[in-house]
């Protein structure tokens, strides 16, 4: 009897535990279900943002940015070598025409340029910023509309217009702020490359606005979505690129000091000859 009673109580207790477990499990299952459903649009949205980013090609922006960073590397190294000459009393022979100066300059610039250009790179640093900017300003439906539009012939041209506009804004910012200096002879090739890419893009983005494609172009450009994408995003993207260039330019002096030991063999040879 005792055993039977104990078994009955255990059975009743197990049944009660099972009921409670089912009661707890049901809302848990629904919670997990809704969590999965809620997370799906976020993943879709992120994929759309990255697809939207892949539509853009900032070739001329990269070219003017590379030219500017190389300029900053050259100016930083020249300033450093002049200071070294003063600090070590190397005399008037220590100047840019001296072969040992030139070799020291080349050794430093090679290191600093590569560090700065690699850091700027292929806009890997921009992708998280791009995700944030787009997700703050556009919902999932708008992102899908933008992708669909930019995959059309006229949409592709308008994406090129945006890319070219970013380059123009970056160039104007660097010019009017006085950050772009008088062209350096050593960077003539880089400047020519930028000008070549820039003018080629200008030719490629020209299209007639009176034909059907032109009408479509005007319709998108004048729509709320088009205006928001053209203006807000261009301003934000340009601003972020300028911030990155300022940051890297400011690091040129520090990079020069980090690699200062590279010039020691050339100073030794200079002192031997002079």
PDB file of N, CA, C and O in Angstrom, residues 67 70 74 182-196:
ATOM      1  N   UNK A  67      46.736  60.072 -54.467  1.00  0.00           N
ATOM      2  CA  UNK A  67      47.633  61.195 -54.769  1.00  0.00           C
ATOM      3  C   UNK A  67      47.832  62.066 -53.529  1.00  0.00           C
ATOM      4  O   UNK A  67      48.966  62.444 -53.199  1.00  0.00           O
ATOM      5  N   UNK A  70      50.009  60.293 -50.896  1.00  0.00           N
ATOM      6  CA  UNK A  70      51.416  60.278 -51.313  1.00  0.00           C
ATOM      7  C   UNK A  70      52.041  61.662 -51.143  1.00  0.00           C
ATOM      8  O   UNK A  70      53.209  61.785 -50.746  1.00  0.00           O
ATOM      9  N   UNK A  74      55.374  62.508 -48.861  1.00  0.00           N
ATOM     10  CA  UNK A  74      56.554  63.219 -49.365  1.00  0.00           C
ATOM     11  C   UNK A  74      56.860  64.453 -48.520  1.00  0.00           C
ATOM     12  O   UNK A  74      58.018  64.691 -48.144  1.00  0.00           O
ATOM     13  N   UNK A 182      50.914  72.564 -54.261  1.00  0.00           N
ATOM     14  CA  UNK A 182      51.424  72.637 -55.634  1.00  0.00           C
ATOM     15  C   UNK A 182      51.933  71.258 -56.039  1.00  0.00           C
ATOM     16  O   UNK A 182      52.554  70.555 -55.226  1.00  0.00           O
ATOM     17  N   UNK A 183      51.651  70.831 -57.271  1.00  0.00           N
ATOM     18  CA  UNK A 183      52.032  69.471 -57.699  1.00  0.00           C
ATOM     19  C   UNK A 183      53.518  69.193 -57.497  1.00  0.00           C
ATOM     20  O   UNK A 183      54.369  70.034 -57.801  1.00  0.00           O
ATOM     21  N   UNK A 184      53.816  68.017 -56.974  1.00  0.00           N
ATOM     22  CA  UNK A 184      55.196  67.583 -56.793  1.00  0.00           C
ATOM     23  C   UNK A 184      55.640  66.826 -58.041  1.00  0.00           C
ATOM     24  O   UNK A 184      54.888  66.006 -58.578  1.00  0.00           O
ATOM     25  N   UNK A 185      56.867  67.091 -58.468  1.00  0.00           N
ATOM     26  CA  UNK A 185      57.368  66.460 -59.696  1.00  0.00           C
ATOM     27  C   UNK A 185      57.340  64.942 -59.591  1.00  0.00           C
ATOM     28  O   UNK A 185      57.034  64.243 -60.563  1.00  0.00           O
ATOM     29  N   UNK A 186      57.650  64.418 -58.404  1.00  0.00           N
ATOM     30  CA  UNK A 186      57.694  62.961 -58.229  1.00  0.00           C
ATOM     31  C   UNK A 186      56.315  62.313 -58.369  1.00  0.00           C
ATOM     32  O   UNK A 186      56.215  61.108 -58.578  1.00  0.00           O
ATOM     33  N   UNK A 187      55.268  63.114 -58.230  1.00  0.00           N
ATOM     34  CA  UNK A 187      53.914  62.565 -58.270  1.00  0.00           C
ATOM     35  C   UNK A 187      53.172  62.931 -59.555  1.00  0.00           C
ATOM     36  O   UNK A 187      51.941  62.820 -59.616  1.00  0.00           O
ATOM     37  N   UNK A 188      53.913  63.347 -60.565  1.00  0.00           N
ATOM     38  CA  UNK A 188      53.279  63.733 -61.830  1.00  0.00           C
ATOM     39  C   UNK A 188      52.486  62.572 -62.423  1.00  0.00           C
ATOM     40  O   UNK A 188      51.383  62.751 -62.952  1.00  0.00           O
ATOM     41  N   UNK A 189      53.025  61.365 -62.328  1.00  0.00           N
ATOM     42  CA  UNK A 189      52.331  60.195 -62.860  1.00  0.00           C
ATOM     43  C   UNK A 189      51.026  59.925 -62.133  1.00  0.00           C
ATOM     44  O   UNK A 189      50.012  59.574 -62.758  1.00  0.00           O
ATOM     45  N   UNK A 190      51.027  60.083 -60.811  1.00  0.00           N
ATOM     46  CA  UNK A 190      49.813  59.862 -60.023  1.00  0.00           C
ATOM     47  C   UNK A 190      48.752  60.910 -60.345  1.00  0.00           C
ATOM     48  O   UNK A 190      47.562  60.590 -60.427  1.00  0.00           O
ATOM     49  N   UNK A 191      49.194  62.160 -60.527  1.00  0.00           N
ATOM     50  CA  UNK A 191      48.255  63.222 -60.868  1.00  0.00           C
ATOM     51  C   UNK A 191      47.658  62.992 -62.254  1.00  0.00           C
ATOM     52  O   UNK A 191      46.450  63.159 -62.462  1.00  0.00           O
ATOM     53  N   UNK A 192      48.490  62.577 -63.193  1.00  0.00           N
ATOM     54  CA  UNK A 192      47.999  62.290 -64.545  1.00  0.00           C
ATOM     55  C   UNK A 192      47.000  61.132 -64.535  1.00  0.00           C
ATOM     56  O   UNK A 192      46.005  61.149 -65.272  1.00  0.00           O
ATOM     57  N   UNK A 193      47.268  60.128 -63.700  1.00  0.00           N
ATOM     58  CA  UNK A 193      46.360  58.984 -63.606  1.00  0.00           C
ATOM     59  C   UNK A 193      44.997  59.424 -63.097  1.00  0.00           C
ATOM     60  O   UNK A 193      43.955  59.017 -63.635  1.00  0.00           O
ATOM     61  N   UNK A 194      44.996  60.261 -62.059  1.00  0.00           N
ATOM     62  CA  UNK A 194      43.728  60.761 -61.536  1.00  0.00           C
ATOM     63  C   UNK A 194      42.967  61.538 -62.604  1.00  0.00           C
ATOM     64  O   UNK A 194      41.764  61.332 -62.803  1.00  0.00           O
ATOM     65  N   UNK A 195      43.666  62.447 -63.294  1.00  0.00           N
ATOM     66  CA  UNK A 195      43.010  63.257 -64.317  1.00  0.00           C
ATOM     67  C   UNK A 195      42.453  62.393 -65.444  1.00  0.00           C
ATOM     68  O   UNK A 195      41.351  62.642 -65.953  1.00  0.00           O
ATOM     69  N   UNK A 196      43.188  61.364 -65.807  1.00  0.00           N
ATOM     70  CA  UNK A 196      42.735  60.457 -66.870  1.00  0.00           C
ATOM     71  C   UNK A 196      41.457  59.728 -66.459  1.00  0.00           C
ATOM     72  O   UNK A 196      40.491  59.650 -67.230  1.00  0.00           O
TER      73      UNK A 196
END
